[in-house]
Amino acid sequence: DTAVSQTPKYLVTQMGNDKSIKCEQNLGHDTMYWYKQDSKKFLKIMFSYNNKELIINETVPNRFSPKSPDKAHLNLHINSLELGDSAVYFCASSQDRASSEQYFGPGTRLTVT
Amino acid sequence: AQSVTQLDSQVPVFEEAPVELRCNYSSSVSVYLFWYVQYPNQGLQLLLKYLSGSTLVKGINGFEAEFNKSQTSFHLRKPSVHISDTAEYFCAVSEGYSSASKIIFGSGTRLSIRP
């Protein structure tokens, strides 16, 4: 059973397109996250939701919009994709907002051409 | 503000040799410390964590780390590595009991094992 799953695993698209990445966790956790890992493997948090409420919003272009329909899902929608958006995007979850132990999904490799 | 420094971007070692991956952090408050491992083309997996208590923390796959508050370090060690330990290792820090658990990751250390 996959604890944190993401779809798609790979996404190749052209500049200017709009795309979404989906994330689901079956751990019963309250808090979910999106991270971006660049080509140099640097990992940086983008957003965090706790029970569908946005609690962390780092300096991210407003082309990126997270959406949490319920606490088990956190999707990431990206408008007007740019070359610099190419990266691996990881979803993660934790028991609650105070819990520092996070469980990561397998990642979505986004390539913008 | 918190930060994490992994001093070595790459560490090559021979199989069955010991290894130490270095990590230093800075924070003005008490912290939680973590080591995550990322195998090729996979997500991150928690290797071990320090929350409180004993400063020597044992994790999975024979790894251990020691929290040293005076040196603000959390170095990862394994006495004898295996080919399967080839991966990227990330040290991470978060503020204990903060209102939102934001983890700050280091830049990673690539561990490559030579037969």
mmCIF file with all atom_site columns, C-alpha atoms in Angstrom:
data_model
loop_
_atom_site.group_PDB
_atom_site.id
_atom_site.type_symbol
_atom_site.label_atom_id
_atom_site.label_alt_id
_atom_site.label_comp_id
_atom_site.label_asym_id
_atom_site.label_entity_id
_atom_site.label_seq_id
_atom_site.pdbx_PDB_ins_code
_atom_site.Cartn_x
_atom_site.Cartn_y
_atom_site.Cartn_z
_atom_site.occupancy
_atom_site.B_iso_or_equiv
_atom_site.pdbx_formal_charge
_atom_site.auth_seq_id
_atom_site.auth_comp_id
_atom_site.auth_asym_id
_atom_site.auth_atom_id
_atom_site.pdbx_PDB_model_num
ATOM 1   C CA . ASP A 1 1   ? 0.000   0.000  0.000   1.00 0.00 ? 1   ASP A CA 1
ATOM 2   C CA . THR A 1 2   ? 1.393   3.368  -1.024  1.00 0.00 ? 2   THR A CA 1
ATOM 3   C CA . ALA A 1 3   ? 1.361   5.858  1.837   1.00 0.00 ? 3   ALA A CA 1
ATOM 4   C CA . VAL A 1 4   ? 1.852   9.037  -0.203  1.00 0.00 ? 4   VAL A CA 1
ATOM 5   C CA . SER A 1 5   ? 1.175   8.813  -3.920  1.00 0.00 ? 5   SER A CA 1
ATOM 6   C CA . GLN A 1 6   ? 1.589   11.329 -6.699  1.00 0.00 ? 6   GLN A CA 1
ATOM 7   C CA . THR A 1 7   ? 0.392   11.438 -10.286 1.00 0.00 ? 7   THR A CA 1
ATOM 8   C CA . PRO A 1 8   ? 1.786   11.692 -12.809 1.00 0.00 ? 8   PRO A CA 1
ATOM 9   C CA . LYS A 1 9   ? 5.305   10.420 -12.193 1.00 0.00 ? 9   LYS A CA 1
ATOM 10  C CA . TYR A 1 10  ? 6.603   12.202 -15.291 1.00 0.00 ? 10  TYR A CA 1
ATOM 11  C CA . LEU A 1 11  ? 5.191   15.276 -16.981 1.00 0.00 ? 11  LEU A CA 1
ATOM 12  C CA . VAL A 1 12  ? 6.603   16.828 -20.135 1.00 0.00 ? 12  VAL A CA 1
ATOM 13  C CA . THR A 1 13  ? 4.928   19.956 -21.439 1.00 0.00 ? 13  THR A CA 1
ATOM 14  C CA . GLN A 1 14  ? 5.574   23.147 -23.352 1.00 0.00 ? 14  GLN A CA 1
ATOM 15  C CA . MET A 1 15  ? 6.062   26.647 -22.047 1.00 0.00 ? 15  MET A CA 1
ATOM 16  C CA . GLY A 1 16  ? 2.842   28.529 -21.456 1.00 0.00 ? 16  GLY A CA 1
ATOM 17  C CA . ASN A 1 17  ? 0.746   25.455 -20.712 1.00 0.00 ? 17  ASN A CA 1
ATOM 18  C CA . ASP A 1 18  ? -1.209  24.855 -17.497 1.00 0.00 ? 18  ASP A CA 1
ATOM 19  C CA . LYS A 1 19  ? -0.730  21.582 -15.668 1.00 0.00 ? 19  LYS A CA 1
ATOM 20  C CA . SER A 1 20  ? -1.703  19.888 -12.416 1.00 0.00 ? 20  SER A CA 1
ATOM 21  C CA . ILE A 1 21  ? -0.005  17.374 -10.166 1.00 0.00 ? 21  ILE A CA 1
ATOM 22  C CA . LYS A 1 22  ? -2.090  15.334 -7.767  1.00 0.00 ? 22  LYS A CA 1
ATOM 23  C CA . CYS A 1 23  ? -1.149  13.994 -4.353  1.00 0.00 ? 23  CYS A CA 1
ATOM 24  C CA . GLU A 1 24  ? -2.982  11.648 -2.034  1.00 0.00 ? 24  GLU A CA 1
ATOM 25  C CA . GLN A 1 25  ? -2.045  10.205 1.350   1.00 0.00 ? 25  GLN A CA 1
ATOM 26  C CA . ASN A 1 26  ? -3.731  7.266  3.062   1.00 0.00 ? 26  ASN A CA 1
ATOM 27  C CA . LEU A 1 27  ? -1.993  7.720  6.410   1.00 0.00 ? 27  LEU A CA 1
ATOM 28  C CA . GLY A 1 28  ? -4.796  9.700  8.027   1.00 0.00 ? 28  GLY A CA 1
ATOM 29  C CA . HIS A 1 29  ? -2.448  12.671 8.415   1.00 0.00 ? 29  HIS A CA 1
ATOM 30  C CA . ASP A 1 30  ? -3.739  16.195 8.892   1.00 0.00 ? 30  ASP A CA 1
ATOM 31  C CA . THR A 1 31  ? -0.895  18.089 7.231   1.00 0.00 ? 31  THR A CA 1
ATOM 32  C CA . MET A 1 32  ? 0.431   17.946 3.668   1.00 0.00 ? 32  MET A CA 1
ATOM 33  C CA . TYR A 1 33  ? 3.268   19.704 1.866   1.00 0.00 ? 33  TYR A CA 1
ATOM 34  C CA . TRP A 1 34  ? 4.674   20.462 -1.569  1.00 0.00 ? 34  TRP A CA 1
ATOM 35  C CA . TYR A 1 35  ? 8.422   20.668 -2.131  1.00 0.00 ? 35  TYR A CA 1
ATOM 36  C CA . LYS A 1 36  ? 10.452  21.552 -5.212  1.00 0.00 ? 36  LYS A CA 1
ATOM 37  C CA . GLN A 1 37  ? 13.772  19.848 -5.898  1.00 0.00 ? 37  GLN A CA 1
ATOM 38  C CA . ASP A 1 38  ? 15.892  21.571 -8.515  1.00 0.00 ? 38  ASP A CA 1
ATOM 39  C CA . SER A 1 39  ? 18.531  20.113 -10.811 1.00 0.00 ? 39  SER A CA 1
ATOM 40  C CA . LYS A 1 40  ? 21.180  20.478 -8.105  1.00 0.00 ? 40  LYS A CA 1
ATOM 41  C CA . LYS A 1 41  ? 19.059  18.395 -5.729  1.00 0.00 ? 41  LYS A CA 1
ATOM 42  C CA . PHE A 1 42  ? 18.261  21.410 -3.558  1.00 0.00 ? 42  PHE A CA 1
ATOM 43  C CA . LEU A 1 43  ? 14.945  20.782 -1.808  1.00 0.00 ? 43  LEU A CA 1
ATOM 44  C CA . LYS A 1 44  ? 12.737  23.693 -0.796  1.00 0.00 ? 44  LYS A CA 1
ATOM 45  C CA . ILE A 1 45  ? 9.277   23.830 0.697   1.00 0.00 ? 45  ILE A CA 1
ATOM 46  C CA . MET A 1 46  ? 6.601   25.591 -1.307  1.00 0.00 ? 46  MET A CA 1
ATOM 47  C CA . PHE A 1 47  ? 3.295   25.111 0.546   1.00 0.00 ? 47  PHE A CA 1
ATOM 48  C CA . SER A 1 48  ? 1.730   23.345 3.464   1.00 0.00 ? 48  SER A CA 1
ATOM 49  C CA . TYR A 1 49  ? -1.904  22.664 4.283   1.00 0.00 ? 49  TYR A CA 1
ATOM 50  C CA . ASN A 1 50  ? -3.358  21.547 7.591   1.00 0.00 ? 50  ASN A CA 1
ATOM 51  C CA . ASN A 1 51  ? -6.889  20.169 7.414   1.00 0.00 ? 51  ASN A CA 1
ATOM 52  C CA . LYS A 1 52  ? -7.470  22.002 4.139   1.00 0.00 ? 52  LYS A CA 1
ATOM 53  C CA . GLU A 1 53  ? -6.138  25.280 5.545   1.00 0.00 ? 53  GLU A CA 1
ATOM 54  C CA . LEU A 1 54  ? -3.036  26.911 4.064   1.00 0.00 ? 54  LEU A CA 1
ATOM 55  C CA . ILE A 1 55  ? -0.403  27.296 6.803   1.00 0.00 ? 55  ILE A CA 1
ATOM 56  C CA . ILE A 1 56  ? 2.872   27.684 4.914   1.00 0.00 ? 56  ILE A CA 1
ATOM 57  C CA . ASN A 1 57  ? 3.215   29.733 1.763   1.00 0.00 ? 57  ASN A CA 1
ATOM 58  C CA . GLU A 1 58  ? 6.812   30.383 0.816   1.00 0.00 ? 58  GLU A CA 1
ATOM 59  C CA . THR A 1 59  ? 7.897   32.894 -1.785  1.00 0.00 ? 59  THR A CA 1
ATOM 60  C CA . VAL A 1 60  ? 6.432   31.115 -4.774  1.00 0.00 ? 60  VAL A CA 1
ATOM 61  C CA . PRO A 1 61  ? 5.129   32.742 -7.977  1.00 0.00 ? 61  PRO A CA 1
ATOM 62  C CA . ASN A 1 62  ? 1.359   33.065 -7.925  1.00 0.00 ? 62  ASN A CA 1
ATOM 63  C CA . ARG A 1 63  ? 1.280   30.892 -11.040 1.00 0.00 ? 63  ARG A CA 1
ATOM 64  C CA . PHE A 1 64  ? 1.478   28.056 -8.518  1.00 0.00 ? 64  PHE A CA 1
ATOM 65  C CA . SER A 1 65  ? -1.794  27.379 -6.733  1.00 0.00 ? 65  SER A CA 1
ATOM 66  C CA . PRO A 1 66  ? -2.284  24.510 -4.294  1.00 0.00 ? 66  PRO A CA 1
ATOM 67  C CA . LYS A 1 67  ? -5.728  23.102 -3.695  1.00 0.00 ? 67  LYS A CA 1
ATOM 68  C CA . SER A 1 68  ? -6.834  20.756 -0.944  1.00 0.00 ? 68  SER A CA 1
ATOM 69  C CA . PRO A 1 69  ? -10.314 19.311 -1.525  1.00 0.00 ? 69  PRO A CA 1
ATOM 70  C CA . ASP A 1 70  ? -9.983  17.258 1.659   1.00 0.00 ? 70  ASP A CA 1
ATOM 71  C CA . LYS A 1 71  ? -7.231  16.527 4.132   1.00 0.00 ? 71  LYS A CA 1
ATOM 72  C CA . ALA A 1 72  ? -6.108  13.425 2.229   1.00 0.00 ? 72  ALA A CA 1
ATOM 73  C CA . HIS A 1 73  ? -5.453  15.313 -1.005  1.00 0.00 ? 73  HIS A CA 1
ATOM 74  C CA . LEU A 1 74  ? -3.256  18.240 -1.946  1.00 0.00 ? 74  LEU A CA 1
ATOM 75  C CA . ASN A 1 75  ? -3.019  19.111 -5.612  1.00 0.00 ? 75  ASN A CA 1
ATOM 76  C CA . LEU A 1 76  ? -0.676  21.580 -7.249  1.00 0.00 ? 76  LEU A CA 1
ATOM 77  C CA . HIS A 1 77  ? -1.803  23.568 -10.252 1.00 0.00 ? 77  HIS A CA 1
ATOM 78  C CA . ILE A 1 78  ? 0.716   25.516 -12.298 1.00 0.00 ? 78  ILE A CA 1
ATOM 79  C CA . ASN A 1 79  ? -0.324  28.175 -14.826 1.00 0.00 ? 79  ASN A CA 1
ATOM 80  C CA . SER A 1 80  ? 1.735   29.510 -17.714 1.00 0.00 ? 80  SER A CA 1
ATOM 81  C CA . LEU A 1 81  ? 4.600   27.096 -17.235 1.00 0.00 ? 81  LEU A CA 1
ATOM 82  C CA . GLU A 1 82  ? 8.142   28.428 -17.642 1.00 0.00 ? 82  GLU A CA 1
ATOM 83  C CA . LEU A 1 83  ? 11.442  26.694 -18.349 1.00 0.00 ? 83  LEU A CA 1
ATOM 84  C CA . GLY A 1 84  ? 12.556  27.376 -14.769 1.00 0.00 ? 84  GLY A CA 1
ATOM 85  C CA . ASP A 1 85  ? 9.656   25.344 -13.434 1.00 0.00 ? 85  ASP A CA 1
ATOM 86  C CA . SER A 1 86  ? 11.412  22.182 -14.587 1.00 0.00 ? 86  SER A CA 1
ATOM 87  C CA . ALA A 1 87  ? 12.161  20.221 -11.427 1.00 0.00 ? 87  ALA A CA 1
ATOM 88  C CA . VAL A 1 88  ? 11.039  17.278 -9.358  1.00 0.00 ? 88  VAL A CA 1
ATOM 89  C CA . TYR A 1 89  ? 8.048   18.101 -7.175  1.00 0.00 ? 89  TYR A CA 1
ATOM 90  C CA . PHE A 1 90  ? 7.549   16.108 -3.995  1.00 0.00 ? 90  PHE A CA 1
ATOM 91  C CA . CYS A 1 91  ? 4.424   15.836 -1.935  1.00 0.00 ? 91  CYS A CA 1
ATOM 92  C CA . ALA A 1 92  ? 4.721   14.934 1.753   1.00 0.00 ? 92  ALA A CA 1
ATOM 93  C CA . SER A 1 93  ? 2.484   14.525 4.768   1.00 0.00 ? 93  SER A CA 1
ATOM 94  C CA . SER A 1 94  ? 2.821   14.567 8.553   1.00 0.00 ? 94  SER A CA 1
ATOM 95  C CA . GLN A 1 95  ? 0.557   13.569 11.421  1.00 0.00 ? 95  GLN A CA 1
ATOM 96  C CA . ASP A 1 96  ? -0.241  17.173 12.277  1.00 0.00 ? 96  ASP A CA 1
ATOM 97  C CA . ARG A 1 97  ? 1.192   20.663 11.941  1.00 0.00 ? 97  ARG A CA 1
ATOM 98  C CA . ALA A 1 98  ? 3.438   20.232 14.979  1.00 0.00 ? 98  ALA A CA 1
ATOM 99  C CA . SER A 1 99  ? 4.837   16.910 13.855  1.00 0.00 ? 99  SER A CA 1
ATOM 100 C CA . SER A 1 100 ? 8.167   17.260 12.142  1.00 0.00 ? 100 SER A CA 1
ATOM 101 C CA . GLU A 1 101 ? 8.330   13.713 10.787  1.00 0.00 ? 101 GLU A CA 1
ATOM 102 C CA . GLN A 1 102 ? 7.241   13.869 7.191   1.00 0.00 ? 102 GLN A CA 1
ATOM 103 C CA . TYR A 1 103 ? 6.515   11.074 4.740   1.00 0.00 ? 103 TYR A CA 1
ATOM 104 C CA . PHE A 1 104 ? 7.360   11.764 1.113   1.00 0.00 ? 104 PHE A CA 1
ATOM 105 C CA . GLY A 1 105 ? 5.784   10.696 -2.132  1.00 0.00 ? 105 GLY A CA 1
ATOM 106 C CA . PRO A 1 106 ? 7.847   9.331  -5.044  1.00 0.00 ? 106 PRO A CA 1
ATOM 107 C CA . GLY A 1 107 ? 8.011   12.689 -6.821  1.00 0.00 ? 107 GLY A CA 1
ATOM 108 C CA . THR A 1 108 ? 6.806   14.089 -10.134 1.00 0.00 ? 108 THR A CA 1
ATOM 109 C CA . ARG A 1 109 ? 9.480   15.018 -12.644 1.00 0.00 ? 109 ARG A CA 1
ATOM 110 C CA . LEU A 1 110 ? 8.248   18.051 -14.570 1.00 0.00 ? 110 LEU A CA 1
ATOM 111 C CA . THR A 1 111 ? 10.065  19.013 -17.759 1.00 0.00 ? 111 THR A CA 1
ATOM 112 C CA . VAL A 1 112 ? 9.097   22.216 -19.513 1.00 0.00 ? 112 VAL A CA 1
ATOM 113 C CA . THR A 1 113 ? 10.324  22.571 -23.099 1.00 0.00 ? 113 THR A CA 1
ATOM 114 C CA . ALA B 2 1   ? 16.337  31.780 10.896  1.00 0.00 ? 1   ALA B CA 1
ATOM 115 C CA . GLN B 2 2   ? 17.392  28.197 10.605  1.00 0.00 ? 2   GLN B CA 1
ATOM 116 C CA . SER B 2 3   ? 19.913  26.880 8.138   1.00 0.00 ? 3   SER B CA 1
ATOM 117 C CA . VAL B 2 4   ? 21.652  23.604 7.414   1.00 0.00 ? 4   VAL B CA 1
ATOM 118 C CA . THR B 2 5   ? 25.111  23.122 5.943   1.00 0.00 ? 5   THR B CA 1
ATOM 119 C CA . GLN B 2 6   ? 26.307  19.863 4.512   1.00 0.00 ? 6   GLN B CA 1
ATOM 120 C CA . LEU B 2 7   ? 29.985  20.358 4.068   1.00 0.00 ? 7   LEU B CA 1
ATOM 121 C CA . ASP B 2 8   ? 30.576  17.656 1.462   1.00 0.00 ? 8   ASP B CA 1
ATOM 122 C CA . SER B 2 9   ? 28.655  17.516 -1.778  1.00 0.00 ? 9   SER B CA 1
ATOM 123 C CA . GLN B 2 10  ? 30.128  14.111 -2.645  1.00 0.00 ? 10  GLN B CA 1
ATOM 124 C CA . VAL B 2 11  ? 31.703  11.389 -0.550  1.00 0.00 ? 11  VAL B CA 1
ATOM 125 C CA . PRO B 2 12  ? 33.247  8.397  -2.322  1.00 0.00 ? 12  PRO B CA 1
ATOM 126 C CA . VAL B 2 13  ? 34.144  5.425  -0.130  1.00 0.00 ? 13  VAL B CA 1
ATOM 127 C CA . PHE B 2 14  ? 35.071  1.808  -0.660  1.00 0.00 ? 14  PHE B CA 1
ATOM 128 C CA . GLU B 2 15  ? 32.635  -0.957 0.220   1.00 0.00 ? 15  GLU B CA 1
ATOM 129 C CA . GLU B 2 16  ? 32.858  -2.093 3.851   1.00 0.00 ? 16  GLU B CA 1
ATOM 130 C CA . ALA B 2 17  ? 34.718  1.091  4.841   1.00 0.00 ? 17  ALA B CA 1
ATOM 131 C CA . PRO B 2 18  ? 33.301  3.424  7.497   1.00 0.00 ? 18  PRO B CA 1
ATOM 132 C CA . VAL B 2 19  ? 31.715  6.710  6.467   1.00 0.00 ? 19  VAL B CA 1
ATOM 133 C CA . GLU B 2 20  ? 30.780  9.996  8.083   1.00 0.00 ? 20  GLU B CA 1
ATOM 134 C CA . LEU B 2 21  ? 28.571  12.576 6.409   1.00 0.00 ? 21  LEU B CA 1
ATOM 135 C CA . ARG B 2 22  ? 28.854  15.954 8.026   1.00 0.00 ? 22  ARG B CA 1
ATOM 136 C CA . CYS B 2 23  ? 26.015  18.300 8.903   1.00 0.00 ? 23  CYS B CA 1
ATOM 137 C CA . ASN B 2 24  ? 26.004  21.587 10.800  1.00 0.00 ? 24  ASN B CA 1
ATOM 138 C CA . TYR B 2 25  ? 22.982  23.689 11.577  1.00 0.00 ? 25  TYR B CA 1
ATOM 139 C CA . SER B 2 26  ? 22.178  27.102 12.927  1.00 0.00 ? 26  SER B CA 1
ATOM 140 C CA . SER B 2 27  ? 19.073  28.047 14.868  1.00 0.00 ? 27  SER B CA 1
ATOM 141 C CA . SER B 2 28  ? 18.144  30.403 17.680  1.00 0.00 ? 28  SER B CA 1
ATOM 142 C CA . VAL B 2 29  ? 15.732  27.927 19.245  1.00 0.00 ? 29  VAL B CA 1
ATOM 143 C CA . SER B 2 30  ? 15.681  24.258 20.094  1.00 0.00 ? 30  SER B CA 1
ATOM 144 C CA . VAL B 2 31  ? 15.511  22.088 17.044  1.00 0.00 ? 31  VAL B CA 1
ATOM 145 C CA . TYR B 2 32  ? 14.550  18.750 15.706  1.00 0.00 ? 32  TYR B CA 1
ATOM 146 C CA . LEU B 2 33  ? 17.150  17.169 13.412  1.00 0.00 ? 33  LEU B CA 1
ATOM 147 C CA . PHE B 2 34  ? 16.751  14.617 10.662  1.00 0.00 ? 34  PHE B CA 1
ATOM 148 C CA . TRP B 2 35  ? 18.616  12.637 8.077   1.00 0.00 ? 35  TRP B CA 1
ATOM 149 C CA . TYR B 2 36  ? 16.738  11.603 4.969   1.00 0.00 ? 36  TYR B CA 1
ATOM 150 C CA . VAL B 2 37  ? 17.994  9.297  2.205   1.00 0.00 ? 37  VAL B CA 1
ATOM 151 C CA . GLN B 2 38  ? 17.020  9.537  -1.443  1.00 0.00 ? 38  GLN B CA 1
ATOM 152 C CA . TYR B 2 39  ? 17.807  6.526  -3.606  1.00 0.00 ? 39  TYR B CA 1
ATOM 153 C CA . PRO B 2 40  ? 18.094  7.142  -7.366  1.00 0.00 ? 40  PRO B CA 1
ATOM 154 C CA . ASN B 2 41  ? 14.775  8.204  -8.899  1.00 0.00 ? 41  ASN B CA 1
ATOM 155 C CA . GLN B 2 42  ? 12.898  7.823  -5.643  1.00 0.00 ? 42  GLN B CA 1
ATOM 156 C CA . GLY B 2 43  ? 11.377  10.032 -2.970  1.00 0.00 ? 43  GLY B CA 1
ATOM 157 C CA . LEU B 2 44  ? 12.934  10.824 0.374   1.00 0.00 ? 44  LEU B CA 1
ATOM 158 C CA . GLN B 2 45  ? 12.888  8.294  3.185   1.00 0.00 ? 45  GLN B CA 1
ATOM 159 C CA . LEU B 2 46  ? 13.497  9.111  6.830   1.00 0.00 ? 46  LEU B CA 1
ATOM 160 C CA . LEU B 2 47  ? 16.736  7.527  8.024   1.00 0.00 ? 47  LEU B CA 1
ATOM 161 C CA . LEU B 2 48  ? 16.713  8.783  11.603  1.00 0.00 ? 48  LEU B CA 1
ATOM 162 C CA . LYS B 2 49  ? 15.664  11.717 13.745  1.00 0.00 ? 49  LYS B CA 1
ATOM 163 C CA . TYR B 2 50  ? 16.646  13.533 16.903  1.00 0.00 ? 50  TYR B CA 1
ATOM 164 C CA . LEU B 2 51  ? 13.806  15.102 18.878  1.00 0.00 ? 51  LEU B CA 1
ATOM 165 C CA . SER B 2 52  ? 15.119  15.000 22.447  1.00 0.00 ? 52  SER B CA 1
ATOM 166 C CA . GLY B 2 53  ? 16.818  12.680 24.919  1.00 0.00 ? 53  GLY B CA 1
ATOM 167 C CA . SER B 2 54  ? 19.878  10.633 24.047  1.00 0.00 ? 54  SER B CA 1
ATOM 168 C CA . THR B 2 55  ? 22.197  12.455 21.706  1.00 0.00 ? 55  THR B CA 1
ATOM 169 C CA . LEU B 2 56  ? 23.148  9.253  19.890  1.00 0.00 ? 56  LEU B CA 1
ATOM 170 C CA . VAL B 2 57  ? 20.380  8.280  17.540  1.00 0.00 ? 57  VAL B CA 1
ATOM 171 C CA . LYS B 2 58  ? 20.189  4.990  15.694  1.00 0.00 ? 58  LYS B CA 1
ATOM 172 C CA . GLY B 2 59  ? 18.345  4.691  12.416  1.00 0.00 ? 59  GLY B CA 1
ATOM 173 C CA . ILE B 2 60  ? 17.584  2.206  9.718   1.00 0.00 ? 60  ILE B CA 1
ATOM 174 C CA . ASN B 2 61  ? 20.160  0.330  7.631   1.00 0.00 ? 61  ASN B CA 1
ATOM 175 C CA . GLY B 2 62  ? 22.827  0.527  10.337  1.00 0.00 ? 62  GLY B CA 1
ATOM 176 C CA . PHE B 2 63  ? 23.166  4.304  10.300  1.00 0.00 ? 63  PHE B CA 1
ATOM 177 C CA . GLU B 2 64  ? 23.513  6.434  13.414  1.00 0.00 ? 64  GLU B CA 1
ATOM 178 C CA . ALA B 2 65  ? 23.975  10.124 14.134  1.00 0.00 ? 65  ALA B CA 1
ATOM 179 C CA . GLU B 2 66  ? 25.124  12.132 17.115  1.00 0.00 ? 66  GLU B CA 1
ATOM 180 C CA . PHE B 2 67  ? 23.621  15.441 18.132  1.00 0.00 ? 67  PHE B CA 1
ATOM 181 C CA . ASN B 2 68  ? 26.287  17.808 19.416  1.00 0.00 ? 68  ASN B CA 1
ATOM 182 C CA . LYS B 2 69  ? 24.702  20.986 20.710  1.00 0.00 ? 69  LYS B CA 1
ATOM 183 C CA . SER B 2 70  ? 27.944  22.801 21.457  1.00 0.00 ? 70  SER B CA 1
ATOM 184 C CA . GLN B 2 71  ? 29.215  22.225 17.939  1.00 0.00 ? 71  GLN B CA 1
ATOM 185 C CA . THR B 2 72  ? 25.757  22.521 16.390  1.00 0.00 ? 72  THR B CA 1
ATOM 186 C CA . SER B 2 73  ? 26.406  19.355 14.452  1.00 0.00 ? 73  SER B CA 1
ATOM 187 C CA . PHE B 2 74  ? 24.480  16.223 13.572  1.00 0.00 ? 74  PHE B CA 1
ATOM 188 C CA . HIS B 2 75  ? 26.923  14.013 11.672  1.00 0.00 ? 75  HIS B CA 1
ATOM 189 C CA . LEU B 2 76  ? 25.757  10.742 10.151  1.00 0.00 ? 76  LEU B CA 1
ATOM 190 C CA . ARG B 2 77  ? 27.909  7.622  10.471  1.00 0.00 ? 77  ARG B CA 1
ATOM 191 C CA . LYS B 2 78  ? 27.973  4.014  9.412   1.00 0.00 ? 78  LYS B CA 1
ATOM 192 C CA . PRO B 2 79  ? 30.782  1.643  10.414  1.00 0.00 ? 79  PRO B CA 1
ATOM 193 C CA . SER B 2 80  ? 30.699  -0.418 7.233   1.00 0.00 ? 80  SER B CA 1
ATOM 194 C CA . VAL B 2 81  ? 28.944  0.651  4.033   1.00 0.00 ? 81  VAL B CA 1
ATOM 195 C CA . HIS B 2 82  ? 27.400  -1.495 1.349   1.00 0.00 ? 82  HIS B CA 1
ATOM 196 C CA . ILE B 2 83  ? 26.895  -0.900 -2.350  1.00 0.00 ? 83  ILE B CA 1
ATOM 197 C CA . SER B 2 84  ? 23.179  -0.475 -1.655  1.00 0.00 ? 84  SER B CA 1
ATOM 198 C CA . ASP B 2 85  ? 23.936  2.617  0.460   1.00 0.00 ? 85  ASP B CA 1
ATOM 199 C CA . THR B 2 86  ? 24.688  4.562  -2.701  1.00 0.00 ? 86  THR B CA 1
ATOM 200 C CA . ALA B 2 87  ? 22.258  7.469  -2.540  1.00 0.00 ? 87  ALA B CA 1
ATOM 201 C CA . GLU B 2 88  ? 21.831  11.154 -1.795  1.00 0.00 ? 88  GLU B CA 1
ATOM 202 C CA . TYR B 2 89  ? 21.665  11.994 1.909   1.00 0.00 ? 89  TYR B CA 1
ATOM 203 C CA . PHE B 2 90  ? 19.933  15.098 3.230   1.00 0.00 ? 90  PHE B CA 1
ATOM 204 C CA . CYS B 2 91  ? 20.320  16.598 6.659   1.00 0.00 ? 91  CYS B CA 1
ATOM 205 C CA . ALA B 2 92  ? 17.333  18.654 7.804   1.00 0.00 ? 92  ALA B CA 1
ATOM 206 C CA . VAL B 2 93  ? 16.256  20.816 10.725  1.00 0.00 ? 93  VAL B CA 1
ATOM 207 C CA . SER B 2 94  ? 12.964  22.127 12.025  1.00 0.00 ? 94  SER B CA 1
ATOM 208 C CA . GLU B 2 95  ? 12.040  24.195 15.050  1.00 0.00 ? 95  GLU B CA 1
ATOM 209 C CA . GLY B 2 96  ? 10.630  22.051 17.828  1.00 0.00 ? 96  GLY B CA 1
ATOM 210 C CA . TYR B 2 97  ? 6.922   22.508 18.470  1.00 0.00 ? 97  TYR B CA 1
ATOM 211 C CA . SER B 2 98  ? 6.513   25.412 16.131  1.00 0.00 ? 98  SER B CA 1
ATOM 212 C CA . SER B 2 99  ? 3.104   26.321 14.872  1.00 0.00 ? 99  SER B CA 1
ATOM 213 C CA . ALA B 2 100 ? 3.929   25.005 11.454  1.00 0.00 ? 100 ALA B CA 1
ATOM 214 C CA . SER B 2 101 ? 6.476   22.301 10.840  1.00 0.00 ? 101 SER B CA 1
ATOM 215 C CA . LYS B 2 102 ? 8.701   23.765 8.198   1.00 0.00 ? 102 LYS B CA 1
ATOM 216 C CA . ILE B 2 103 ? 11.696  21.577 7.514   1.00 0.00 ? 103 ILE B CA 1
ATOM 217 C CA . ILE B 2 104 ? 14.823  23.199 6.131   1.00 0.00 ? 104 ILE B CA 1
ATOM 218 C CA . PHE B 2 105 ? 16.959  20.819 4.104   1.00 0.00 ? 105 PHE B CA 1
ATOM 219 C CA . GLY B 2 106 ? 20.680  20.888 3.479   1.00 0.00 ? 106 GLY B CA 1
ATOM 220 C CA . SER B 2 107 ? 22.030  20.757 -0.037  1.00 0.00 ? 107 SER B CA 1
ATOM 221 C CA . GLY B 2 108 ? 22.627  17.017 0.126   1.00 0.00 ? 108 GLY B CA 1
ATOM 222 C CA . THR B 2 109 ? 25.660  14.719 0.081   1.00 0.00 ? 109 THR B CA 1
ATOM 223 C CA . ARG B 2 110 ? 26.024  12.130 -2.619  1.00 0.00 ? 110 ARG B CA 1
ATOM 224 C CA . LEU B 2 111 ? 27.446  8.928  -1.164  1.00 0.00 ? 111 LEU B CA 1
ATOM 225 C CA . SER B 2 112 ? 29.021  6.707  -3.785  1.00 0.00 ? 112 SER B CA 1
ATOM 226 C CA . ILE B 2 113 ? 30.307  3.286  -2.840  1.00 0.00 ? 113 ILE B CA 1
ATOM 227 C CA . ARG B 2 114 ? 33.141  1.685  -4.781  1.00 0.00 ? 114 ARG B CA 1
ATOM 228 C CA . PRO B 2 115 ? 33.532  -2.094 -4.836  1.00 0.00 ? 115 PRO B CA 1
#
